[in-house]
XYZ file of C-alpha atoms in Angstrom:
651
model
C -12.986 -21.079 -47.499
C -11.525 -17.556 -47.310
C -12.470 -17.354 -43.640
C -10.729 -20.666 -42.962
C -7.595 -19.501 -44.754
C -7.598 -16.237 -42.766
C -7.916 -18.142 -39.524
C -4.956 -20.363 -40.456
C -2.826 -17.300 -41.224
C -3.754 -15.770 -37.865
C -2.964 -18.996 -36.010
C 0.407 -19.309 -37.744
C 1.215 -15.716 -36.788
C 0.283 -16.290 -33.180
C 2.298 -19.493 -33.110
C 5.342 -17.697 -34.528
C 5.044 -14.996 -31.902
C 4.708 -17.582 -29.162
C 7.739 -19.534 -30.375
C 9.815 -16.367 -30.469
C 8.770 -15.428 -26.941
C 9.441 -18.939 -25.690
C 12.895 -18.905 -27.237
C 13.673 -15.685 -25.397
C 12.627 -17.246 -22.095
C 14.171 -20.662 -22.485
C 17.537 -19.982 -24.070
C 19.217 -20.301 -20.660
C 22.105 -17.877 -20.888
C 25.397 -19.691 -20.211
C 26.646 -16.660 -18.293
C 24.017 -16.818 -15.537
C 26.620 -17.694 -12.912
C 28.812 -14.771 -13.975
C 25.935 -12.329 -13.765
C 24.814 -13.488 -10.332
C 28.424 -13.472 -9.116
C 28.861 -9.928 -10.445
C 25.769 -8.863 -8.506
C 27.159 -10.448 -5.357
C 30.518 -8.697 -5.877
C 28.698 -5.361 -6.070
C 26.698 -6.079 -2.926
C 29.906 -7.035 -1.108
C 31.778 -3.947 -2.340
C 34.408 -5.918 -4.284
C 35.253 -3.946 -7.467
C 38.108 -6.227 -8.538
C 35.925 -9.321 -8.580
C 33.150 -7.347 -10.283
C 35.575 -6.310 -13.039
C 36.522 -9.931 -13.704
C 32.905 -10.952 -14.258
C 32.186 -7.774 -16.236
C 34.725 -8.706 -18.894
C 32.921 -11.982 -19.561
C 29.515 -10.275 -19.667
C 30.292 -7.881 -22.546
C 27.345 -7.871 -24.935
C 25.058 -9.689 -22.505
C 21.420 -8.548 -22.410
C 21.909 -7.525 -18.761
C 25.291 -5.870 -19.275
C 23.743 -2.465 -18.330
C 23.337 -3.765 -14.776
C 27.007 -4.640 -14.587
C 27.919 -1.188 -15.909
C 25.586 0.395 -13.335
C 27.165 -1.554 -10.486
C 30.639 -0.503 -11.588
C 29.683 3.160 -11.907
C 27.766 3.182 -8.635
C 30.800 1.830 -6.738
C 33.019 4.697 -7.931
C 30.414 7.430 -8.277
C 32.291 9.833 -5.989
C 35.249 9.786 -8.400
C 33.301 9.640 -11.686
C 33.288 12.667 -13.987
C 30.009 14.381 -14.939
C 30.537 13.356 -18.559
C 30.832 9.701 -17.545
C 27.662 9.765 -15.460
C 25.712 11.590 -18.146
C 26.960 9.208 -20.815
C 25.638 6.261 -18.789
C 22.236 7.916 -18.291
C 21.978 8.756 -21.984
C 22.913 5.237 -23.045
C 20.367 3.671 -20.679
C 17.557 6.209 -20.650
C 15.042 3.446 -21.407
C 16.025 1.555 -18.253
C 15.288 2.314 -14.597
C 19.063 2.200 -14.102
C 19.319 5.730 -15.536
C 16.966 6.990 -12.834
C 18.758 5.074 -10.089
C 22.185 6.470 -10.998
C 20.729 9.975 -11.376
C 19.244 9.749 -7.879
C 22.541 8.545 -6.387
C 24.489 11.219 -8.252
C 22.188 14.022 -7.109
C 22.654 12.973 -3.492
C 26.433 12.920 -3.971
C 26.355 16.371 -5.607
C 24.208 17.708 -2.787
C 26.561 16.367 -0.122
C 29.480 18.032 -1.939
C 27.459 21.237 -2.524
C 28.167 21.142 -6.237
C 25.081 23.198 -6.883
C 25.593 24.063 -10.531
C 25.694 20.403 -11.564
C 22.904 19.574 -9.106
C 20.591 22.280 -10.468
C 21.186 21.162 -14.045
C 20.318 17.547 -13.273
C 17.522 17.716 -10.672
C 14.715 18.620 -13.149
C 15.356 15.320 -14.970
C 14.594 13.221 -11.879
C 11.267 11.390 -12.038
C 11.372 9.880 -8.545
C 10.139 11.853 -5.522
C 12.883 11.773 -2.913
C 12.839 13.913 0.221
C 16.626 13.978 0.549
C 17.029 15.372 -2.969
C 14.134 17.779 -2.402
C 15.918 19.235 0.624
C 19.190 19.536 -1.286
C 17.304 21.376 -4.007
C 15.857 23.812 -1.479
C 19.310 24.271 0.035
C 20.600 25.306 -3.374
C 17.756 27.766 -3.872
C 18.212 29.101 -0.352
C 21.592 30.532 -1.346
C 20.036 32.507 -4.172
C 16.610 33.526 -2.915
C 15.761 32.721 0.700
C 12.412 34.526 0.559
C 11.258 32.094 -2.154
C 12.847 28.880 -0.870
C 11.914 29.101 2.813
C 8.102 29.164 2.352
C 8.459 25.974 0.284
C 10.650 24.399 2.960
C 8.287 25.212 5.837
C 5.769 22.367 5.203
C 8.602 19.853 5.610
C 8.831 20.816 9.274
C 5.412 19.271 9.868
C 6.349 15.846 8.488
C 6.031 13.585 11.511
C 8.999 11.319 10.864
C 12.750 11.509 10.885
C 13.990 13.442 7.880
C 17.413 13.194 6.223
C 20.301 15.421 7.245
C 19.876 17.439 4.050
C 16.744 19.002 5.598
C 18.435 20.255 8.804
C 20.016 23.417 7.265
C 16.557 24.395 6.040
C 15.095 24.082 9.524
C 17.927 26.153 10.992
C 17.253 28.845 8.414
C 13.509 28.763 9.105
C 14.080 29.231 12.836
C 16.693 31.963 12.326
C 14.357 33.861 10.023
C 11.452 33.639 12.473
C 9.359 31.526 10.107
C 8.968 28.762 12.709
C 7.304 29.903 15.892
C 7.401 28.235 19.285
C 3.943 26.815 18.540
C 5.306 25.321 15.312
C 8.100 23.624 17.248
C 5.615 22.176 19.698
C 3.304 21.090 16.886
C 6.011 18.850 15.413
C 6.813 17.490 18.876
C 3.120 16.636 19.209
C 3.067 14.951 15.816
C 6.069 12.821 16.777
C 4.555 11.891 20.140
C 1.232 11.017 18.477
C 3.138 8.301 16.648
C 4.985 7.205 19.763
C 8.311 8.432 18.386
C 9.797 9.686 21.652
C 13.370 9.764 20.383
C 12.318 11.958 17.432
C 10.391 14.250 19.796
C 13.536 14.604 21.897
C 15.576 15.616 18.860
C 12.966 18.140 17.764
C 12.894 19.564 21.299
C 16.568 20.492 20.929
C 15.391 23.365 18.729
C 13.502 24.866 21.713
C 15.110 27.571 23.873
C 17.185 26.385 26.820
C 15.134 24.836 29.631
C 11.858 24.578 27.703
C 12.067 20.963 26.520
C 10.001 18.205 28.174
C 11.845 15.817 30.485
C 13.078 12.875 28.328
C 12.925 10.294 31.116
C 9.322 11.213 31.875
C 8.356 10.819 28.213
C 10.013 7.391 28.098
C 8.144 6.374 31.244
C 4.816 7.542 29.819
C 5.422 5.604 26.617
C 5.365 2.353 28.603
C 2.917 3.242 31.419
C 0.693 6.259 30.666
C -1.965 5.247 33.191
C 0.620 5.165 35.988
C 1.668 8.737 35.188
C -1.921 10.034 35.054
C -2.853 8.349 38.329
C -0.101 10.116 40.248
C -1.372 12.408 42.998
C -0.880 15.227 42.425
C 0.225 15.770 38.837
C 3.060 18.256 38.380
C 2.254 21.926 37.840
C 0.893 22.746 34.424
C 2.111 26.303 33.947
C 4.835 25.451 31.436
C 4.169 24.279 27.905
C 6.462 21.292 28.482
C 4.399 20.141 31.482
C 1.105 20.495 29.634
C 2.368 18.683 26.525
C 3.686 15.885 28.732
C 0.217 15.342 30.226
C -1.370 15.555 26.770
C 1.043 12.879 25.561
C 0.080 10.668 28.507
C -3.648 10.994 27.758
C -3.091 10.303 24.082
C -0.855 7.333 24.824
C -3.474 5.852 27.156
C -6.206 6.442 24.563
C -4.383 4.131 22.155
C -5.310 1.161 24.348
C -8.206 2.480 26.445
C -10.026 5.513 24.996
C -12.690 5.298 27.683
C -10.118 5.434 30.487
C -8.356 8.322 28.728
C -11.671 10.177 28.425
C -12.254 9.764 32.155
C -8.852 11.257 32.965
C -9.262 14.084 30.460
C -12.707 15.007 31.813
C -10.976 15.610 35.150
C -7.996 17.460 33.674
C -9.394 19.483 30.768
C -10.325 22.558 32.800
C -6.629 23.104 33.603
C -5.827 23.434 29.899
C -6.680 25.971 27.216
C -9.738 25.543 24.998
C -7.459 24.724 22.034
C -5.563 22.090 24.013
C -8.766 20.536 25.325
C -10.321 20.362 21.851
C -7.141 18.822 20.428
C -7.146 16.030 23.012
C -10.855 15.309 22.548
C -10.212 14.999 18.823
C -7.502 12.413 19.471
C -9.676 10.500 21.956
C -12.559 10.555 19.460
C -10.326 9.233 16.691
C -8.799 6.466 18.791
C -12.233 5.611 20.193
C -13.651 5.316 16.677
C -10.781 2.974 15.756
C -11.865 0.698 18.617
C -15.574 1.060 17.765
C -16.367 2.762 21.093
C -20.013 3.776 21.202
C -19.117 7.171 22.763
C -16.665 8.132 20.018
C -19.065 10.610 18.408
C -19.681 12.280 21.781
C -15.931 12.691 22.240
C -15.624 14.074 18.721
C -18.374 16.596 19.563
C -16.015 18.260 22.071
C -13.141 18.539 19.574
C -12.027 21.417 17.365
C -10.409 21.334 13.951
C -9.766 17.775 12.794
C -7.304 16.250 10.346
C -8.493 14.249 7.342
C -7.594 11.049 9.189
C -9.677 12.065 12.205
C -12.574 13.112 9.967
C -12.412 9.785 8.134
C -12.864 7.928 11.400
C -15.569 10.327 12.527
C -17.430 9.418 9.323
C -16.837 5.715 10.001
C -18.090 6.018 13.574
C -21.202 7.756 12.241
C -21.689 4.963 9.680
C -21.751 2.357 12.432
C -24.192 4.555 14.373
C -26.358 5.071 11.241
C -26.079 8.824 11.774
C -26.152 9.927 8.140
C -26.149 13.620 8.987
C -22.835 13.251 10.815
C -21.419 11.103 8.003
C -22.208 13.906 5.569
C -20.853 16.625 7.867
C -17.558 14.768 8.394
C -17.046 14.234 4.653
C -17.926 17.843 3.873
C -15.264 18.992 6.378
C -12.494 17.017 4.640
C -10.001 18.582 2.279
C -10.922 18.406 -1.400
C -8.291 15.750 -2.015
C -9.574 13.445 0.736
C -13.271 13.932 -0.017
C -12.512 13.126 -3.659
C -11.455 9.588 -2.774
C -13.902 6.924 -4.082
C -14.854 5.864 -0.547
C -16.009 9.295 0.488
C -17.678 10.077 -2.832
C -19.728 6.920 -2.357
C -20.600 7.442 1.305
C -21.450 11.090 0.657
C -23.880 9.938 -2.030
C -25.357 7.334 0.328
C -25.749 9.976 3.036
C -27.593 12.281 0.652
C -29.813 9.409 -0.457
C -30.613 8.404 3.138
C -31.392 12.045 3.952
C -33.937 12.273 1.131
C -31.734 14.079 -1.406
C -31.863 11.383 -4.077
C -31.188 13.638 -7.083
C -27.975 14.982 -5.551
C -26.949 11.434 -4.671
C -27.486 10.246 -8.239
C -25.255 13.028 -9.577
C -22.402 11.645 -7.484
C -23.159 7.994 -8.187
C -23.280 8.183 -11.987
C -19.577 8.947 -12.627
C -18.538 6.648 -9.775
C -20.473 3.761 -11.348
C -18.170 3.908 -14.392
C -15.117 3.060 -12.257
C -13.973 -0.541 -11.790
C -13.630 -1.040 -8.041
C -15.632 -1.790 -4.892
C -17.334 1.605 -4.731
C -17.979 1.644 -8.472
C -19.864 -1.629 -8.098
C -21.881 -0.327 -5.138
C -22.680 2.879 -7.029
C -23.844 0.930 -10.076
C -26.172 -1.148 -7.936
C -27.491 1.933 -6.099
C -28.478 3.314 -9.493
C -30.395 0.133 -10.243
C -27.822 -1.436 -12.565
C -26.016 -4.774 -12.549
C -22.271 -5.179 -12.246
C -20.717 -6.547 -15.429
C -17.222 -6.621 -16.863
C -16.719 -4.534 -20.006
C -16.399 -6.443 -23.261
C -12.809 -6.870 -24.421
C -12.291 -3.955 -26.785
C -9.014 -5.229 -28.185
C -7.006 -8.433 -28.495
C -3.335 -8.180 -29.497
C -2.463 -9.732 -32.839
C 0.662 -11.719 -33.646
C 2.542 -8.617 -34.790
C 1.697 -6.851 -31.524
C 3.170 -9.722 -29.528
C 6.231 -9.775 -31.766
C 6.728 -6.044 -31.155
C 6.540 -6.641 -27.429
C 9.000 -9.522 -27.711
C 11.529 -7.130 -29.228
C 11.058 -4.428 -26.576
C 14.428 -4.190 -24.839
C 13.031 -3.280 -21.422
C 10.638 -6.220 -21.397
C 13.387 -8.561 -22.598
C 15.584 -7.449 -19.700
C 12.683 -7.900 -17.295
C 11.997 -11.409 -18.580
C 15.652 -12.318 -18.199
C 15.688 -10.995 -14.625
C 12.548 -12.983 -13.805
C 14.209 -16.091 -15.236
C 17.136 -15.522 -12.884
C 14.802 -15.144 -9.902
C 15.615 -11.447 -9.405
C 12.012 -10.359 -8.990
C 12.645 -6.944 -7.392
C 14.918 -5.805 -10.234
C 12.611 -7.429 -12.803
C 9.545 -5.622 -11.434
C 11.367 -2.291 -11.646
C 12.398 -3.002 -15.234
C 8.880 -4.056 -16.184
C 7.285 -0.993 -14.589
C 9.740 1.351 -16.289
C 9.093 -0.308 -19.650
C 5.279 -0.077 -19.552
C 4.894 3.298 -17.826
C 4.359 5.174 -21.101
C 2.446 2.477 -22.993
C -0.962 3.137 -24.525
C -3.848 0.726 -23.953
C -2.995 -1.504 -26.922
C 0.625 -1.825 -25.873
C -0.394 -2.516 -22.281
C -2.695 -5.342 -23.312
C -0.025 -6.833 -25.574
C 2.530 -6.665 -22.750
C -0.004 -8.198 -20.354
C -0.549 -11.073 -22.775
C 3.213 -11.632 -22.997
C 3.360 -11.768 -19.199
C 0.474 -14.232 -19.102
C 2.173 -16.545 -21.583
C 5.300 -16.563 -19.465
C 3.127 -17.311 -16.398
C 4.087 -13.968 -14.859
C 0.529 -13.594 -13.664
C 1.180 -10.694 -11.302
C 2.711 -8.644 -14.145
C -0.164 -9.539 -16.464
C -2.689 -8.307 -13.900
C -0.645 -5.204 -13.024
C -0.275 -4.268 -16.698
C -3.864 -4.968 -17.767
C -5.062 -2.965 -14.732
C -3.435 0.182 -16.156
C -5.600 0.535 -19.265
C -7.844 3.574 -19.505
C -10.309 2.952 -22.332
C -9.587 -0.493 -23.806
C -9.937 -3.292 -21.268
C -9.577 -7.048 -21.067
C -10.994 -8.371 -17.812
C -9.859 -11.893 -18.600
C -6.327 -10.505 -18.156
C -7.174 -8.260 -15.213
C -8.840 -11.204 -13.484
C -6.724 -14.137 -14.574
C -7.736 -17.621 -13.461
C -4.665 -19.877 -13.664
C -4.510 -23.320 -12.009
C -8.240 -23.673 -12.484
C -8.170 -27.461 -12.620
C -6.542 -27.487 -9.164
C -8.865 -24.839 -7.736
C -12.008 -26.456 -9.111
C -11.190 -29.755 -7.418
C -10.667 -28.255 -3.976
C -13.458 -25.677 -4.073
C -15.933 -28.318 -5.215
C -14.888 -30.736 -2.467
C -15.417 -28.059 0.184
C -18.470 -26.392 -1.416
C -16.627 -23.070 -1.635
C -17.546 -20.347 -4.108
C -14.859 -20.619 -6.775
C -15.164 -16.937 -7.715
C -14.614 -15.888 -4.084
C -11.552 -18.112 -3.695
C -10.076 -16.650 -6.880
C -10.888 -13.153 -5.661
C -9.009 -13.889 -2.463
C -5.959 -15.460 -4.135
C -5.717 -12.538 -6.567
C -5.419 -10.242 -3.572
C -3.140 -12.521 -1.579
C -0.445 -13.383 -4.091
C -1.435 -12.339 -7.615
C -0.957 -16.059 -8.374
C 2.781 -16.073 -7.646
C 3.270 -19.653 -6.464
C 6.452 -18.833 -4.559
C 5.223 -15.539 -3.070
C 6.562 -14.685 0.390
C 5.261 -11.839 2.532
C 7.245 -9.708 4.953
C 5.535 -11.459 7.884
C 6.395 -14.971 6.679
C 3.310 -16.073 4.748
C 4.001 -18.179 1.642
C 2.464 -19.548 -1.525
C -0.621 -18.817 -3.587
C -2.868 -18.556 -0.534
C -0.207 -16.947 1.671
C -0.238 -19.406 4.546
C 1.512 -18.679 7.821
C 3.683 -21.494 9.241
C 1.450 -22.105 12.254
C -1.719 -22.172 10.182
C -0.196 -24.515 7.599
C 1.015 -26.910 10.302
C -2.400 -26.937 12.005
C -4.246 -27.605 8.739
C -1.742 -30.293 7.733
C -2.545 -32.026 11.015
C -6.282 -31.711 10.405
C -5.859 -33.231 6.949
C -3.629 -36.013 8.255
C -0.726 -35.153 5.959
C 2.171 -37.458 6.687
C 5.687 -36.022 7.102
C 4.519 -32.428 6.655
C 7.374 -30.030 5.864
C 7.169 -26.247 5.514
C 9.063 -26.478 2.191
C 5.933 -28.076 0.691
C 3.921 -24.881 1.140
C 4.830 -23.461 -2.279
C 3.645 -26.591 -4.107
C 0.487 -25.375 -5.838
C -1.763 -28.331 -5.084
C -0.578 -28.550 -1.473
C -0.955 -24.815 -0.886
C -4.454 -24.734 -2.342
C -5.442 -27.827 -0.361
C -4.298 -26.262 2.904
C -5.557 -22.770 2.093
C -9.049 -23.769 0.996
C -9.449 -26.030 4.041
C -8.535 -23.151 6.346
C -10.780 -20.743 4.434
C -13.690 -23.177 4.771
C -12.879 -23.533 8.480
C -13.089 -19.799 9.179
C -16.161 -19.459 6.947
C -17.991 -22.095 8.993
C -16.871 -20.479 12.249
C -18.155 -17.066 11.109
C -21.756 -17.807 10.161
C -20.872 -18.714 6.577
C -20.333 -15.001 5.871
C -17.733 -14.307 3.162
C -17.011 -10.774 4.419
C -16.182 -11.985 7.917
C -14.207 -14.933 6.568
C -12.209 -12.640 4.254
C -11.365 -10.382 7.189
C -10.458 -13.438 9.271
C -8.210 -14.845 6.558
C -6.194 -11.624 6.538
C -6.239 -10.531 10.183
C -7.250 -13.610 12.162
C -10.645 -14.966 13.267
C -10.502 -13.308 16.689
C -10.202 -9.845 15.189
C -12.921 -10.478 12.607
C -15.255 -11.421 15.468
C -14.182 -8.505 17.659
C -15.004 -6.018 14.890
C -18.618 -7.180 14.723
C -21.125 -4.507 15.775
C -23.492 -4.285 18.733
C -26.411 -4.269 16.300
C -26.579 -5.565 12.723
C -24.986 -3.365 10.055
C -24.471 -3.573 6.305
C -21.518 -5.662 5.219
C -20.184 -2.610 3.354
C -20.230 -0.604 6.609
C -18.445 -3.419 8.427
C -15.752 -3.465 5.728
C -15.438 0.335 5.789
C -14.921 0.404 9.544
C -12.258 -2.297 9.861
C -9.509 -0.608 11.920
C -6.544 -2.125 10.069
C -5.818 -0.258 6.833
C -4.478 -3.374 5.126
C -7.431 -5.566 6.096
C -9.999 -2.892 5.259
C -8.582 -2.538 1.749
C -8.161 -6.307 1.440
C -11.779 -7.195 2.219
C -13.165 -4.611 -0.197
C -10.879 -5.767 -2.996
C -11.596 -9.459 -2.410
C -15.337 -8.889 -2.568
C -15.117 -6.703 -5.679
C -12.787 -9.256 -7.316
C -15.336 -11.959 -6.595
C -18.021 -10.202 -8.623
C -15.762 -9.903 -11.665
C -14.632 -13.534 -11.392
C -18.244 -14.687 -11.166
C -18.931 -12.754 -14.363
C -15.884 -14.231 -16.113
C -16.873 -17.737 -15.002
C -20.382 -17.205 -16.429
C -21.907 -17.787 -13.027
C -25.171 -16.168 -12.074
C -23.701 -12.916 -10.805
C -24.964 -12.125 -7.333
C -25.032 -8.418 -6.575
C -22.164 -7.082 -4.486
C -24.616 -5.784 -1.895
C -26.180 -9.239 -1.592
C -22.714 -10.778 -1.180
C -21.827 -8.206 1.473
C -25.122 -8.852 3.253
C -25.656 -7.881 6.874
C -23.181 -8.447 9.698
C -24.897 -9.467 12.905
C -23.794 -8.519 16.431
C -20.903 -10.153 18.211
C -21.760 -13.042 20.503
C -19.636 -12.711 23.617
C -19.600 -16.343 24.616
C -18.108 -17.329 21.250
C -15.224 -14.861 21.428
C -11.643 -16.124 21.433
C -8.443 -14.194 22.140
C -7.382 -11.859 19.350
C -4.851 -13.136 16.880
C -4.406 -15.581 14.071
C -5.778 -18.577 15.940
C -7.652 -21.305 14.074
């Protein structure tokens, strides 16, 4: 009887919390139009119109945004007291950080160093423009301390803001940037194909020493044509040699083997350092394209970057050369070798080389981490992958506390208005300092409002207390079950894929034009709609949940059948296209984990590993018989040439 009464009290409390949360979501502020119009006035630079809407929005939950827009528009004229008053009043909102960042940039431009120096330590965000302003300020007071800190910025291989230029001038004037340093940054720019940046960097060289801009532009479009000229120009000057090096590197991006042939002929005309540098680049670009000679090219190289070493390790994995895998990982910086991928593959290398005890020492801590490599490590140690038991469930009072949290209330209001970017910022700022209990309560609030991406994001941040039913949410299960059953698809795998694709945001849109839960591209959706015989198909239907899942699961089943029924290949195909998934197959069978590790596209490589790890956790949550991750990954057989199709996202 007492237990029944306690349960009723708990249920009433939960119901009260839910009703309060629902009221917050559904009240439908009558001033929505004013708020959205105020935002538009800010974006259009119309302060008078903004002021009119601001008067009507006094006391509104989102009034801080209106105040921020007004202050931002007149920041150049605002007094320090006014700016600081705004930041103090809104310290619990990301708006305080945004106005601080804008103000610091304005102070730096005006060289108001005293105010700048007082405010910069409060900035949380890393911003290169502000960093350079800060070093400018310190340069006035103590050049010998500021310049060594500024020097690493020179080797950033991208365009940097104008605030960094005075630092570079000072570095050159003081002799802290040598001619080799200037050429190194030119090389870094050319490695990335940024010819215009290389030209600007070359302006720092002494008169007459810069490479010919028109030649660089020509090489960028036709490197083979330049290298096949007879004879090549003289190679006595640094500019001439770097031009040829750029041509070989540029050619290696599309044809490492052809580049290697040219460099074999040319290398003797270059220094040992230059030759080793080029072989390192050819080895790296060859490994990216799975060239069987990549390790031989690497063998002729010198010092390698972490990126080059990563691909040397990957080339060795495909070649089953565990000694070279280990050597490449051991040569990495501590930061890079500490990444889960390289901790795992180092352990595997040791195990394959007969050093099982050393391998186990690396695998044990890795096996306690919840990701792809943690699962592999657990299985290597003889264990089974399971999700941790939920250590905590928020009570009614926890949900009520979250419902009163001002930052979350603002985020919920922004989500209601469809302002997802601003809402995400507000949500992140609100939860950034939460402990595990608060995170799980906030995640539950997000789940109840069907903000599934925020629920997953928030539950993912816990350190000791976990709830994998929140981390691996399974909404729309009635819809998914119908379609996966009809097509004989593994429900856990489909959920693992959707979690990675859209985090269950029904209206999700990617930067490349994919839409909906299963992130369908227009061409794919149209093709599948035709296969299914959908009448009057319109692209606007793609965000309808049932329609999107119907189209997406059909296409997923299609690529699965075309790729030997292998989930790893089908996952890669779903993200990067079936042609690429086939082209990445090896010459001889390899582990599925090695195939995933050696996918050349960063996004797809990460995607496949996450989808497969997600699948294991979903299978556990669905009380399926949990197949080991290694069994799911399986073996990837060799490519079959006659079945190849052109690369791309073709059905």
